[in-house]
Coordinates of C-alpha atoms and ligand atoms in Angstrom, one line a residue:
M1 CA 117.1 1.0 45.3
K2 CA 114.4 3.7 45.1
V3 CA 110.8 2.7 45.6
G4 CA 107.9 5.1 45.3
I5 CA 105.1 6.7 43.2
E6 CA 105.4 6.3 39.5
S7 CA 102.0 7.7 38.7
L8 CA 99.1 9.3 40.7
A9 CA 95.6 10.2 39.6
L10 CA 92.5 11.1 41.5
Y11 CA 88.8 11.1 40.6
S12 CA 85.7 12.5 42.3
S13 CA 82.1 13.0 41.6
R14 CA 80.9 15.4 38.9
Y15 CA 78.5 16.9 41.5
Y16 CA 79.1 19.0 44.5
L17 CA 77.2 21.0 47.1
P18 CA 78.5 24.5 47.9
L19 CA 78.8 24.6 51.7
S20 CA 77.3 28.1 51.7
A21 CA 74.0 26.5 50.5
L22 CA 74.2 23.8 53.3
A23 CA 74.9 26.5 55.9
E24 CA 71.8 28.4 54.8
A25 CA 69.6 25.3 54.8
R26 CA 70.9 24.3 58.3
N27 CA 70.7 27.8 59.6
I28 CA 74.4 28.0 60.5
D29 CA 76.8 30.8 59.9
P30 CA 78.6 29.9 56.6
Q31 CA 81.9 31.1 58.2
K32 CA 81.8 28.2 60.6
F33 CA 82.2 25.9 57.5
T34 CA 84.6 28.0 55.5
V35 CA 86.8 29.4 58.3
G36 CA 86.0 27.1 61.3
L37 CA 86.4 23.9 59.3
G38 CA 88.2 25.3 56.2
Q39 CA 85.9 23.7 53.7
E40 CA 84.2 25.2 50.6
K41 CA 82.5 22.4 48.7
M42 CA 81.4 18.8 49.3
A43 CA 81.6 16.3 46.5
V44 CA 78.4 14.3 46.3
L45 CA 78.1 10.9 44.5
P46 CA 75.2 10.3 42.1
P47 CA 73.4 6.9 42.3
N48 CA 75.3 5.5 39.4
E49 CA 78.8 6.0 41.0
D50 CA 80.4 4.1 43.9
I51 CA 83.8 3.3 45.2
V52 CA 84.4 1.0 42.2
T53 CA 83.5 3.5 39.5
M54 CA 85.6 6.2 41.2
A55 CA 88.6 4.0 41.7
A56 CA 88.3 2.6 38.1
S57 CA 88.2 6.1 36.6
A58 CA 91.2 7.2 38.7
A59 CA 93.1 4.0 37.7
K60 CA 92.4 4.4 34.0
E61 CA 94.1 7.8 34.1
A62 CA 97.0 6.6 36.4
L63 CA 97.8 3.8 34.0
V64 CA 98.2 5.9 30.9
G65 CA 101.6 5.0 29.5
I66 CA 102.1 2.1 31.9
D67 CA 102.0 -1.5 30.7
P68 CA 98.9 -3.0 32.5
K69 CA 100.7 -6.4 32.4
S70 CA 103.4 -5.0 34.8
I71 CA 100.8 -4.7 37.6
S72 CA 101.0 -7.8 39.6
M73 CA 99.1 -6.7 42.7
V74 CA 96.1 -4.4 43.2
L75 CA 95.5 -3.2 46.8
F76 CA 92.1 -1.5 47.4
A77 CA 91.8 0.5 50.6
T78 CA 88.3 1.6 51.7
E79 CA 86.0 2.0 54.6
S80 CA 82.9 2.2 52.3
S81 CA 83.1 -1.4 51.2
I82 CA 80.3 -2.8 48.9
D83 CA 80.8 -6.4 49.9
Q84 CA 81.8 -8.4 53.0
S85 CA 83.7 -11.0 51.0
K86 CA 84.7 -10.0 47.5
A87 CA 87.4 -7.3 47.1
A88 CA 86.1 -4.2 45.3
G89 CA 89.4 -4.2 43.4
I90 CA 88.4 -7.3 41.4
W91 CA 85.7 -5.2 39.7
V92 CA 88.3 -2.6 38.9
H93 CA 90.7 -5.2 37.7
N94 CA 88.0 -6.5 35.3
L95 CA 87.0 -3.1 34.0
L96 CA 90.6 -2.2 33.2
N97 CA 91.4 -5.6 31.7
L98 CA 94.4 -6.1 34.0
S99 CA 96.4 -9.3 33.7
S100 CA 95.0 -12.5 35.4
A101 CA 98.6 -13.1 36.8
C102 CA 97.8 -10.5 39.5
R103 CA 96.6 -10.7 43.1
V104 CA 93.8 -8.4 44.4
V105 CA 92.9 -7.7 48.0
E106 CA 90.9 -5.1 50.0
L107 CA 92.3 -3.4 53.1
K108 CA 90.5 -1.9 56.0
Q109 CA 91.5 0.3 59.0
A110 CA 89.5 3.5 58.7
C111 CA 91.4 6.2 56.8
F112 CA 94.7 4.5 57.6
A113 CA 94.1 1.7 55.1
G114 CA 95.5 3.7 52.2
C115 CA 98.8 4.2 54.1
A116 CA 98.8 0.5 55.0
G117 CA 98.5 -0.3 51.3
L118 CA 101.4 2.0 50.5
L119 CA 103.7 0.4 53.2
L120 CA 102.8 -3.1 52.0
A121 CA 103.4 -2.2 48.4
L122 CA 106.8 -0.7 49.1
S123 CA 108.0 -3.9 50.9
Y124 CA 106.6 -6.0 48.0
I125 CA 108.4 -4.0 45.4
K126 CA 111.7 -4.2 47.4
Q127 CA 111.3 -8.0 47.2
F128 CA 110.2 -8.1 43.5
P129 CA 111.8 -5.0 42.0
G130 CA 110.5 -5.6 38.4
Q131 CA 106.8 -5.6 39.6
K132 CA 104.4 -2.8 40.0
V133 CA 101.5 -2.3 42.4
L134 CA 98.3 -0.5 41.7
L135 CA 97.1 1.1 45.0
L136 CA 93.5 2.2 45.0
A137 CA 92.0 4.3 47.8
S138 CA 88.3 5.1 47.4
D139 CA 85.7 6.3 49.9
V140 CA 82.4 8.1 50.5
A141 CA 82.2 10.0 53.8
R142 CA 78.7 9.9 55.2
Y143 CA 77.7 11.3 58.6
G144 CA 73.9 11.9 58.1
L145 CA 71.7 14.8 57.1
G146 CA 71.9 17.5 59.7
A147 CA 74.6 15.6 61.7
I148 CA 77.5 17.6 63.2
G149 CA 79.9 15.9 60.7
E150 CA 77.7 16.7 57.7
P151 CA 79.8 19.7 56.4
T152 CA 82.9 17.5 56.3
Q153 CA 81.3 14.8 54.1
G154 CA 82.7 14.2 50.6
C155 CA 84.0 11.5 48.3
G156 CA 87.0 10.7 46.1
A157 CA 89.4 8.1 44.9
C158 CA 93.1 7.9 44.3
A159 CA 94.9 5.5 42.1
I160 CA 98.7 5.2 42.6
V161 CA 101.2 3.1 40.6
L162 CA 104.0 2.1 42.9
S163 CA 107.2 0.8 41.5
A164 CA 111.0 0.8 41.6
E165 CA 110.9 3.6 38.9
P166 CA 109.4 6.4 40.9
K167 CA 108.7 9.5 38.9
L168 CA 107.0 11.6 41.5
V169 CA 108.1 10.7 45.1
S170 CA 110.5 8.0 46.5
F171 CA 109.9 7.0 50.1
E172 CA 112.5 6.9 52.8
P173 CA 112.9 3.8 55.0
E174 CA 112.2 5.5 58.4
T175 CA 108.6 5.2 59.3
A176 CA 106.9 5.4 62.7
S177 CA 103.6 3.8 63.6
Y178 CA 101.2 4.2 66.6
T179 CA 98.1 2.1 67.6
S180 CA 95.7 2.6 70.4
H181 CA 92.2 1.1 71.1
V182 CA 89.9 4.1 71.1
M183 CA 86.2 4.5 69.9
D184 CA 86.4 7.9 68.2
F185 CA 84.8 6.8 64.9
W186 CA 83.4 3.4 63.8
R187 CA 80.7 1.9 61.6
P188 CA 79.0 -1.3 62.6
N189 CA 78.2 -3.6 59.7
Y190 CA 74.4 -2.8 60.0
K191 CA 74.9 1.0 59.8
E192 CA 75.0 3.2 56.7
E193 CA 76.6 6.1 58.6
A194 CA 79.6 6.3 60.8
L195 CA 79.3 6.8 64.6
V196 CA 81.6 9.5 65.5
D197 CA 82.7 11.6 68.5
G198 CA 84.2 14.3 66.3
K199 CA 85.9 16.4 69.0
Y200 CA 87.3 13.3 70.7
S201 CA 88.6 12.2 67.3
T202 CA 90.4 15.4 66.7
K203 CA 92.0 15.2 70.1
I204 CA 93.2 11.6 69.5
Y205 CA 94.4 12.5 66.0
L206 CA 96.7 15.1 67.5
E207 CA 97.9 12.8 70.3
A208 CA 98.7 10.1 67.6
L209 CA 100.6 12.7 65.6
Q210 CA 102.8 13.6 68.6
E211 CA 103.6 10.0 69.3
C212 CA 104.4 9.2 65.7
W213 CA 106.5 12.3 65.3
K214 CA 108.5 11.5 68.5
N215 CA 109.2 8.0 67.2
Y216 CA 110.0 9.2 63.7
Q217 CA 112.5 11.7 65.0
A218 CA 114.2 9.0 67.1
L219 CA 114.4 6.7 64.0
S220 CA 115.5 9.4 61.5
N221 CA 117.3 12.0 63.5
R222 CA 115.5 14.6 61.5
A223 CA 114.1 17.9 62.7
L224 CA 110.9 19.6 61.4
T225 CA 113.0 21.9 59.4
D226 CA 114.5 19.0 57.4
H227 CA 111.1 18.8 55.7
A228 CA 110.1 21.3 53.1
R229 CA 106.4 20.4 53.0
F230 CA 103.9 18.3 54.9
C231 CA 100.9 16.2 53.9
Y232 CA 98.5 15.3 56.6
H233 CA 95.4 13.2 56.7
I234 CA 92.6 15.7 55.8
P235 CA 89.2 15.0 57.3
F236 CA 88.7 18.8 56.8
T237 CA 91.4 21.2 56.0
K238 CA 91.4 23.0 59.4
M239 CA 92.4 19.6 61.0
A240 CA 95.6 19.6 58.9
M241 CA 96.3 23.2 60.0
K242 CA 95.9 22.2 63.6
A243 CA 98.2 19.3 63.1
H244 CA 100.9 21.4 61.6
E245 CA 100.5 24.0 64.3
R246 CA 100.9 21.3 66.9
L247 CA 104.2 20.0 65.4
C248 CA 105.5 23.6 65.0
R249 CA 104.7 24.3 68.6
E250 CA 106.3 21.0 69.7
S251 CA 109.5 22.0 67.8
K252 CA 109.4 25.5 69.4
R253 CA 108.9 27.3 66.1
V254 CA 107.3 30.7 66.3
G255 CA 103.8 30.5 64.8
Y256 CA 103.2 27.9 62.2
A257 CA 104.6 27.9 58.7
Q258 CA 101.4 28.0 56.6
N259 CA 103.3 27.8 53.3
E260 CA 104.5 24.3 54.3
I261 CA 100.9 22.9 54.0
Q262 CA 98.7 25.3 52.2
D263 CA 99.1 23.9 48.6
S264 CA 98.2 20.4 50.0
L265 CA 94.8 21.6 51.1
I266 CA 93.4 23.1 47.9
Y267 CA 91.8 19.9 46.5
S268 CA 90.3 18.7 49.8
K269 CA 88.8 22.1 50.5
N270 CA 86.8 21.5 47.3
L271 CA 86.0 17.8 47.7
G272 CA 85.5 17.2 51.4
N273 CA 86.6 14.1 53.2
S274 CA 87.5 11.1 51.1
Y275 CA 88.9 9.0 54.1
T276 CA 91.5 6.6 52.7
A277 CA 92.2 8.8 49.7
S278 CA 92.6 12.1 51.5
L279 CA 96.3 11.8 52.3
F280 CA 97.1 11.1 48.6
I281 CA 94.7 13.8 47.4
G282 CA 96.7 16.1 49.6
L283 CA 99.9 15.0 47.9
A284 CA 98.5 15.5 44.4
S285 CA 97.2 19.0 45.5
L286 CA 100.7 19.9 46.8
L287 CA 102.7 18.8 43.8
E288 CA 100.2 20.3 41.3
N289 CA 99.6 23.6 43.0
S290 CA 103.1 24.5 44.3
S291 CA 104.6 27.4 42.4
E292 CA 108.0 26.4 43.9
D293 CA 110.0 23.6 42.3
L294 CA 109.9 20.8 44.9
S295 CA 112.5 18.6 43.2
E296 CA 114.6 16.8 45.7
K297 CA 112.7 18.3 48.6
R298 CA 111.6 16.2 51.5
I299 CA 107.8 15.8 52.3
G300 CA 106.6 14.6 55.8
F301 CA 103.5 12.5 55.7
F302 CA 101.0 11.8 58.5
S303 CA 98.3 9.2 58.1
Y304 CA 95.6 8.8 60.8
G305 CA 92.8 6.2 60.8
S306 CA 90.3 6.3 63.7
G307 CA 90.1 3.4 66.0
C308 CA 93.2 4.2 65.8
V309 CA 96.3 3.6 63.8
A310 CA 98.7 6.3 62.6
E311 CA 102.0 6.7 60.8
F312 CA 104.6 9.3 60.2
F313 CA 107.0 8.8 57.2
S314 CA 108.8 10.8 54.6
G315 CA 109.6 10.9 50.9
I316 CA 111.7 12.9 48.5
V317 CA 110.2 14.5 45.4
E318 CA 111.8 13.2 42.2
P319 CA 113.6 15.6 39.8
G320 CA 111.4 16.1 36.7
Y321 CA 108.2 15.2 38.6
K322 CA 106.3 18.0 36.9
N323 CA 106.4 16.1 33.6
H324 CA 104.5 13.2 35.2
L325 CA 101.7 15.1 37.0
K326 CA 98.0 14.7 35.9
Q327 CA 97.4 18.4 36.5
A328 CA 95.3 19.1 33.4
Y329 CA 93.1 16.0 33.9
H330 CA 92.4 17.1 37.5
K331 CA 91.8 20.7 36.6
A332 CA 89.3 19.8 33.9
M333 CA 87.6 17.3 36.3
L334 CA 87.2 19.9 39.1
E335 CA 86.1 22.7 36.7
K336 CA 83.4 20.7 34.9
R337 CA 81.6 19.8 38.1
E338 CA 78.0 20.8 38.5
A339 CA 76.5 22.4 41.7
L340 CA 73.6 20.7 43.3
D341 CA 71.0 22.5 45.4
V342 CA 70.3 21.1 48.9
A343 CA 67.1 19.3 47.8
E344 CA 69.0 17.5 45.0
Y345 CA 71.9 16.7 47.4
E346 CA 69.4 15.2 49.9
R347 CA 67.8 13.1 47.1
F348 CA 71.2 11.7 46.0
Y349 CA 72.1 11.1 49.7
A350 CA 68.8 9.2 50.3
F351 CA 69.2 6.9 47.3
R352 CA 69.7 3.2 48.1
L353 CA 70.0 0.3 45.8
P354 CA 67.2 -2.2 46.2
E355 CA 68.0 -5.2 48.4
D356 CA 65.3 -7.6 47.1
G357 CA 67.5 -9.4 44.5
G358 CA 65.4 -8.1 41.6
T359 CA 66.7 -6.4 38.5
F360 CA 67.0 -2.7 38.8
S361 CA 68.4 -0.2 36.2
V362 CA 70.3 2.5 38.0
P363 CA 69.3 6.0 37.0
Q364 CA 72.2 7.6 35.1
Y365 CA 73.9 10.9 35.8
T366 CA 77.0 12.5 34.5
A367 CA 79.9 10.3 35.6
G368 CA 83.5 9.4 34.8
D369 CA 84.7 6.6 32.6
F370 CA 82.7 3.9 34.3
V371 CA 79.2 3.7 35.7
L372 CA 77.1 1.4 37.9
S373 CA 74.4 0.4 35.4
E374 CA 72.3 -2.3 37.1
I375 CA 71.9 -4.5 40.1
S376 CA 70.5 -8.0 39.5
A377 CA 70.4 -11.1 41.7
H378 CA 72.3 -9.0 44.2
E379 CA 75.1 -8.5 41.7
R380 CA 76.4 -5.0 40.9
R381 CA 77.0 -4.6 37.2
Y382 CA 79.2 -1.9 35.8
A383 CA 79.7 -0.5 32.3
K384 CA 82.0 1.8 30.4
N385 CA 80.4 5.2 30.3
D386 CA 79.9 6.2 26.7
R387 CA 77.3 8.9 27.4
L388 CA 78.1 12.5 28.4
Y389 CA 75.1 14.3 29.8
A390 CA 75.0 17.9 29.0
K391 CA 74.3 20.3 31.9
Q392 CA 70.5 20.6 32.2
D393 CA 70.1 17.5 30.0
E394 CA 66.4 16.8 29.8
E395 CA 66.8 13.1 30.6
L396 CA 69.0 13.9 33.5
A397 CA 66.6 16.5 34.9
K398 CA 63.8 13.9 34.6
S399 CA 65.7 11.3 36.5
V400 CA 66.8 13.7 39.2
N401 CA 63.1 14.6 39.7
A402 CA 62.1 11.0 39.7
L403 CA 64.3 10.1 42.6
Ligands
COA1 N1 82.9 31.5 62.3 C1 84.1 31.0 62.3 N2 84.5 29.9 62.9 C2 83.5 29.3 63.7 C3 82.2 29.8 63.7 C4 81.9 31.0 63.0 N3 80.7 31.5 63.0 N4 81.5 28.9 64.5 C5 82.3 28.0 65.0 N5 83.6 28.2 64.4 C6 84.8 27.4 64.6 C7 85.0 26.9 66.0 O1 85.6 27.9 66.8 C8 85.9 25.7 65.8 O2 87.2 26.1 65.5 P1 88.4 25.6 66.3 O3 88.4 24.1 66.2 O4 89.6 26.2 65.7 O5 88.2 26.0 67.7 C9 85.3 25.1 64.4 O6 84.6 26.1 63.8 C10 84.4 23.9 64.6 O7 83.3 24.2 65.4 P2 83.0 23.5 66.8 O8 81.7 24.0 67.3 O9 84.1 23.4 67.7 O10 82.8 22.0 66.3 P3 81.6 21.2 65.7 O11 80.7 20.8 66.8 O12 81.0 21.9 64.5 O13 82.3 19.8 65.2 C11 83.8 18.4 64.0 C12 83.4 19.9 64.3 C13 85.0 18.4 63.1 C14 84.1 17.7 65.3 C15 82.6 17.8 63.3 O14 82.5 18.4 62.0 C16 82.8 16.3 63.1 O15 82.4 15.5 63.9 N6 83.4 15.8 61.9 C17 83.5 14.4 61.5 C18 84.7 13.7 62.3 C19 86.0 14.2 61.9 O16 86.2 14.8 60.9 N7 87.0 13.9 62.8 C20 88.4 14.4 62.5 C21 89.5 13.4 62.9 S1 89.7 12.1 61.7

């Protein structure tokens, strides 16, 4: 029985900061960001969007043509949780009117949680082949203004329908995991921004990759060349290049085969880090930007979550996958984004919802299909977004200045 991805959609903010502007403001050579880190733009969330609105917008698109009643489980992976108790997926479940005969949970293990959700969903579908799982991965990467990790910030969500009728990718059974107790990146409950030893974290990422690859090879008997393409976890695109370089070197290939990863990096280069979603954003980018027909080709996947847990697994691209891609939707979303200047970005970044339990109407900016409209008695309230702000909209300009 095949199990895999029936539908995949992503969503990210309608606002971004060009990294050239950030480099100028921080007095850093822009080439450090574009060449050194391989990043061009950072997606920045406005005050009226969060992990719920991003996931709900992505899910609305992923569910087009799929009976919502067939979804019997929603898994929400995030490390930007909005509540210690309630799963963010319940808000999405409500916004999309999913069936009440459905279970919803939130998963956490840094950027690995999306992969954990995928593995759990695949086992569940093998047990209940008629059922479908909606996997949501939604995150906002925050390191702090002026912090060393600032140019790698970003945000985004992926919504994936997993089922026994895969139309994009079906996954193979061999999958190798690795866990080690390391403090490379973590965020205590009382902190808004992650604590990170970035260079140590890149070193551990590569060590975890080598361990997983070794175990995956032993399980599958496959060589690097049995895989046509690779999707790595992408905290910044240079990290994925280093990862592929490492595997090529280990496998004694001369140089590294850039064409095996380059299409998977296009979206992330323009969004920045989206933690749990980044591996799947890499997959969408690969399938939608590859000029070659990837039907029946094998993709190698590597997920890494600081702390750390990692996994190497593989999947086969389904014939006819091109007819099921959300390419036009993603293209329009990326093209319609609006550039912020550094002052606007810093105002968005500094915005915090009040914590006093009072009623507060959230200032509205251009968003996707859903917005955070109000917080009252500590309860976040969401609404369908029926308003499209034009670029330079007067009301929008007023509220940006009022922040
Ligand atoms: N032109 C071109 N490249 C330049 C440059 C310039 N003017 N200045 C620096 N670089 C290159 C460096 O040589 C380096 O490349 P290399 O890694 O191939 O050697 C790269 O830019 C990064 O610069 P470096 O000074 O080594 O690192 P940094 O102190 O800026 O930190 C991170 C980089 C990734 C560690 C930091 O952004 C971070 O902490 N990010 C968040 C955590 C993270 O993403 N972890 C990843 C694992 S999940």
